[in-house]
Tab-separated table of N, CA and C in Angstrom:
chain	number	residue	atom	x	y	z
A	1	UNK	N	146.046	68.936	242.319
A	1	UNK	CA	144.894	69.661	242.775
A	1	UNK	C	144.457	69.290	244.181
A	2	UNK	N	144.244	70.305	244.809
A	2	UNK	CA	143.779	70.103	246.362
A	2	UNK	C	142.645	70.807	246.538
A	3	UNK	N	141.614	70.220	247.437
A	3	UNK	CA	140.316	70.632	247.832
A	3	UNK	C	140.127	70.592	249.113
A	4	UNK	N	139.326	71.574	249.468
A	4	UNK	CA	139.234	71.281	251.183
A	4	UNK	C	137.571	71.844	251.193
A	5	UNK	N	136.722	71.150	251.757
A	5	UNK	CA	135.398	71.531	252.268
A	5	UNK	C	135.345	72.275	253.290
A	6	UNK	N	134.832	73.556	253.211
A	6	UNK	CA	134.905	74.648	254.440
A	6	UNK	C	133.560	74.629	255.269
A	7	UNK	N	132.531	74.171	254.504
A	7	UNK	CA	131.355	74.172	255.136
A	7	UNK	C	130.423	73.042	254.296
A	8	UNK	N	129.675	72.281	255.000
A	8	UNK	CA	128.864	71.265	254.479
A	8	UNK	C	127.461	71.210	255.103
A	9	UNK	N	126.338	71.477	254.768
A	9	UNK	CA	124.984	71.502	255.321
A	9	UNK	C	124.060	70.838	254.308
A	10	UNK	N	122.954	70.555	254.688
A	10	UNK	CA	121.759	70.203	253.696
A	10	UNK	C	121.575	71.149	252.725
A	11	UNK	N	121.710	72.305	252.999
A	11	UNK	CA	121.265	73.486	251.885
A	11	UNK	C	122.529	73.474	250.917
A	12	UNK	N	123.821	72.956	251.117
A	12	UNK	CA	124.828	73.039	250.046
A	12	UNK	C	126.131	72.916	250.773
A	13	UNK	N	127.321	73.033	249.876
A	13	UNK	CA	128.525	72.856	250.326
A	13	UNK	C	129.359	74.007	249.663
A	14	UNK	N	130.507	74.551	250.604
A	14	UNK	CA	131.436	75.494	250.157
A	14	UNK	C	132.916	74.860	250.100
A	15	UNK	N	133.233	74.857	248.993
A	15	UNK	CA	134.528	74.090	248.903
A	15	UNK	C	135.719	75.106	248.139
A	16	UNK	N	137.024	74.856	248.756
A	16	UNK	CA	138.073	75.886	248.183
A	16	UNK	C	138.861	74.696	247.369
A	17	UNK	N	139.255	75.044	246.136
A	17	UNK	CA	140.031	74.221	245.193
A	17	UNK	C	141.254	75.271	244.852
A	18	UNK	N	142.425	74.376	244.751
A	18	UNK	CA	143.822	75.061	244.415
A	18	UNK	C	144.304	74.084	243.222
A	19	UNK	N	144.826	74.683	242.045
A	19	UNK	CA	145.255	73.887	241.004
A	19	UNK	C	146.609	74.491	240.672
A	20	UNK	N	147.426	73.679	240.323
A	20	UNK	CA	148.755	74.141	239.787
A	20	UNK	C	148.292	74.124	238.152
A	21	UNK	N	149.336	75.033	237.417
A	21	UNK	CA	149.083	75.167	236.126
A	21	UNK	C	148.979	73.878	235.301
A	22	UNK	N	147.779	73.816	234.484
A	22	UNK	CA	147.773	72.721	233.584
A	22	UNK	C	146.806	71.614	234.376
A	23	UNK	N	146.564	71.774	235.630
A	23	UNK	CA	145.879	70.701	236.229
A	23	UNK	C	144.411	70.989	236.064
A	24	UNK	N	143.612	69.658	236.011
A	24	UNK	CA	142.027	69.885	235.452
A	24	UNK	C	141.296	68.810	236.214
A	25	UNK	N	139.935	69.340	236.371
A	25	UNK	CA	138.807	68.253	236.668
A	25	UNK	C	138.108	68.109	235.328
A	26	UNK	N	138.181	66.551	235.219
A	26	UNK	CA	137.648	66.024	234.007
A	26	UNK	C	136.053	66.436	233.878
A	27	UNK	N	135.677	66.339	232.623
A	27	UNK	CA	134.125	66.548	232.473
A	27	UNK	C	133.215	65.554	233.404
A	28	UNK	N	132.392	66.271	234.001
A	28	UNK	CA	131.385	65.658	234.825
A	28	UNK	C	130.058	66.552	235.029
A	29	UNK	N	129.014	66.016	235.628
A	29	UNK	CA	127.905	66.893	235.927
A	29	UNK	C	127.384	66.469	237.334
A	30	UNK	N	126.853	67.551	237.884
A	30	UNK	CA	126.328	67.628	239.442
A	30	UNK	C	124.681	67.751	239.279
A	31	UNK	N	124.129	67.124	240.229
A	31	UNK	CA	122.722	67.359	240.231
A	31	UNK	C	122.094	68.735	240.766
A	32	UNK	N	123.130	69.612	241.027
A	32	UNK	CA	122.748	70.914	241.621
A	32	UNK	C	123.397	71.966	241.025
A	33	UNK	N	122.927	73.119	241.199
A	33	UNK	CA	123.557	74.509	240.478
A	33	UNK	C	124.783	74.656	241.356
A	34	UNK	N	125.829	75.228	240.622
A	34	UNK	CA	127.078	75.697	241.529
A	34	UNK	C	127.488	77.006	240.993
A	35	UNK	N	128.048	78.064	242.016
A	35	UNK	CA	128.429	79.055	241.854
A	35	UNK	C	129.981	79.024	241.907
A	36	UNK	N	130.903	79.326	241.111
A	36	UNK	CA	132.327	79.378	241.151
A	36	UNK	C	132.695	80.776	241.022
A	37	UNK	N	133.791	81.092	242.008
A	37	UNK	CA	134.536	82.607	241.911
A	37	UNK	C	135.907	82.182	241.806
A	38	UNK	N	136.686	82.851	241.106
A	38	UNK	CA	138.253	82.800	240.986
A	38	UNK	C	138.764	83.954	241.975
A	39	UNK	N	139.474	83.499	242.812
A	39	UNK	CA	140.223	84.616	243.584
A	39	UNK	C	141.691	84.411	243.489
A	40	UNK	N	142.298	83.803	242.433
A	40	UNK	CA	143.700	83.838	242.198
A	40	UNK	C	143.804	83.125	240.940
A	41	UNK	N	144.816	83.610	240.146
A	41	UNK	CA	145.120	83.070	238.712
A	41	UNK	C	143.976	83.088	237.723
A	42	UNK	N	144.060	81.996	236.965
A	42	UNK	CA	143.141	81.983	235.682
A	42	UNK	C	142.671	80.560	235.567
A	43	UNK	N	141.501	80.538	235.239
A	43	UNK	CA	141.039	79.030	234.947
A	43	UNK	C	140.099	78.973	233.822
A	44	UNK	N	140.070	77.893	233.145
A	44	UNK	CA	139.235	77.677	231.982
A	44	UNK	C	138.107	76.821	232.308
A	45	UNK	N	136.771	77.271	232.201
A	45	UNK	CA	135.649	76.457	232.370
A	45	UNK	C	134.953	76.083	231.151
A	46	UNK	N	134.914	74.739	231.086
A	46	UNK	CA	133.902	74.232	229.700
A	46	UNK	C	132.553	73.843	230.283
A	47	UNK	N	131.459	74.363	229.858
A	47	UNK	CA	130.223	74.177	230.481
A	47	UNK	C	129.289	73.939	229.340
A	48	UNK	N	128.933	72.798	229.172
A	48	UNK	CA	128.066	72.547	228.011
A	48	UNK	C	128.757	72.682	226.726
A	49	UNK	N	129.993	72.451	226.660
A	49	UNK	CA	130.774	72.820	225.337
A	49	UNK	C	131.232	73.992	225.133
A	50	UNK	N	130.678	74.844	225.976
A	50	UNK	CA	131.382	76.381	225.740
A	50	UNK	C	132.438	76.859	226.835
A	51	UNK	N	133.342	77.475	226.199
A	51	UNK	CA	134.531	77.836	227.036
A	51	UNK	C	134.433	78.933	227.742
A	52	UNK	N	134.777	79.225	228.974
A	52	UNK	CA	134.847	80.518	229.595
A	52	UNK	C	136.098	80.668	230.352
A	53	UNK	N	136.740	81.705	230.279
A	53	UNK	CA	138.065	81.830	231.082
A	53	UNK	C	137.737	82.874	232.374
A	54	UNK	N	137.963	82.594	233.407
A	54	UNK	CA	137.879	83.286	234.571
A	54	UNK	C	139.095	83.673	235.258
A	55	UNK	N	139.229	85.132	235.457
A	55	UNK	CA	140.599	85.574	236.177
A	55	UNK	C	139.973	85.950	237.622
A	56	UNK	N	140.839	86.417	238.248
A	56	UNK	CA	140.595	86.931	239.539
A	56	UNK	C	139.607	87.838	239.787
A	57	UNK	N	138.579	87.537	240.774
A	57	UNK	CA	137.437	88.483	240.894
A	57	UNK	C	136.063	88.153	240.114
A	58	UNK	N	136.418	87.346	239.197
A	58	UNK	CA	135.244	86.972	238.300
A	58	UNK	C	134.524	85.687	238.709
A	59	UNK	N	133.304	85.438	238.361
A	59	UNK	CA	132.378	84.275	238.728
A	59	UNK	C	131.637	83.784	237.736
A	60	UNK	N	131.228	82.453	237.774
A	60	UNK	CA	130.414	81.821	236.720
A	60	UNK	C	129.405	80.718	237.586
A	61	UNK	N	128.397	80.708	236.846
A	61	UNK	CA	127.416	79.618	237.641
A	61	UNK	C	127.420	78.330	236.471
A	62	UNK	N	127.349	77.312	237.271
A	62	UNK	CA	127.351	75.984	236.439
A	62	UNK	C	125.857	75.391	236.699
A	63	UNK	N	125.171	75.260	235.687
A	63	UNK	CA	123.772	74.599	236.034
A	63	UNK	C	123.663	73.353	236.328
A	64	UNK	N	122.910	73.000	236.974
A	64	UNK	CA	122.708	71.374	237.407
A	64	UNK	C	122.389	70.640	236.026
A	65	UNK	N	123.105	69.458	236.106
A	65	UNK	CA	122.881	68.306	235.148
A	65	UNK	C	123.546	68.719	233.702
A	66	UNK	N	124.392	69.863	233.715
A	66	UNK	CA	125.010	70.209	232.477
A	66	UNK	C	126.498	69.932	232.717
A	67	UNK	N	126.966	69.073	231.637
A	67	UNK	CA	128.440	68.620	231.949
A	67	UNK	C	129.517	69.837	231.878
A	68	UNK	N	130.476	69.525	232.546
A	68	UNK	CA	131.406	70.704	232.927
A	68	UNK	C	132.750	70.242	233.140
A	69	UNK	N	133.777	71.147	233.022
A	69	UNK	CA	135.328	70.604	233.258
A	69	UNK	C	135.833	71.931	233.626
A	70	UNK	N	137.073	71.854	234.239
A	70	UNK	CA	137.723	73.019	234.767
A	70	UNK	C	139.405	72.599	234.671
A	71	UNK	N	140.023	73.653	233.967
A	71	UNK	CA	141.420	73.677	233.586
A	71	UNK	C	142.132	74.928	234.169
A	72	UNK	N	143.197	74.532	234.684
A	72	UNK	CA	144.069	75.769	235.416
A	72	UNK	C	144.727	76.359	234.093
A	73	UNK	N	144.644	77.547	233.807
A	73	UNK	CA	145.505	78.204	232.684
A	73	UNK	C	146.891	78.439	233.231
A	74	UNK	N	146.700	79.036	234.605
A	74	UNK	CA	147.938	79.039	235.318
A	74	UNK	C	147.544	78.673	236.844
A	75	UNK	N	148.572	78.771	237.995
A	75	UNK	CA	147.909	78.410	239.086
A	75	UNK	C	146.685	79.318	239.330
A	76	UNK	N	145.923	78.473	240.117
A	76	UNK	CA	144.394	78.886	240.069
A	76	UNK	C	143.786	78.541	241.423
A	77	UNK	N	143.081	79.302	242.043
A	77	UNK	CA	142.253	78.982	243.177
A	77	UNK	C	140.849	79.352	242.924
A	78	UNK	N	139.955	78.482	243.339
A	78	UNK	CA	138.459	79.010	243.137
A	78	UNK	C	137.651	78.391	244.514
A	79	UNK	N	136.534	79.142	244.618
A	79	UNK	CA	135.686	78.943	245.678
A	79	UNK	C	134.463	78.281	245.007
A	80	UNK	N	133.926	77.041	245.311
A	80	UNK	CA	132.655	76.537	244.723
A	80	UNK	C	131.548	76.517	245.830
A	81	UNK	N	130.540	76.998	245.339
A	81	UNK	CA	129.295	77.057	246.310
A	81	UNK	C	128.219	76.073	245.696
A	82	UNK	N	128.080	74.907	246.213
A	82	UNK	CA	126.984	74.060	245.457
A	82	UNK	C	125.797	74.396	246.134
A	83	UNK	N	124.526	74.623	245.549
A	83	UNK	CA	123.246	75.027	246.036
A	83	UNK	C	122.484	73.980	245.799
A	84	UNK	N	122.128	73.236	246.958
A	84	UNK	CA	120.945	72.164	246.972
A	84	UNK	C	119.671	72.667	247.136
A	85	UNK	N	118.669	72.534	246.293
A	85	UNK	CA	117.321	73.065	246.193
A	85	UNK	C	116.372	71.915	246.054
């Protein structure tokens, strides 16, 4: 998995992630809401124990302080926007 921070400000971060098939981010939580959009491939998001598959063009919001994990169903790229409030 590769990540690149595109923008970091006091208001939030914009980070690009690229996963090979089967790669994952293990379960964790963050103190801020995050908006994720899939722009290539397919990823599985587990948020608060619920699974959501995202394909190209779809998005999901991961609420603050809720455990979540991400796994690439196939080669997968996503843009994550963390909103600090």
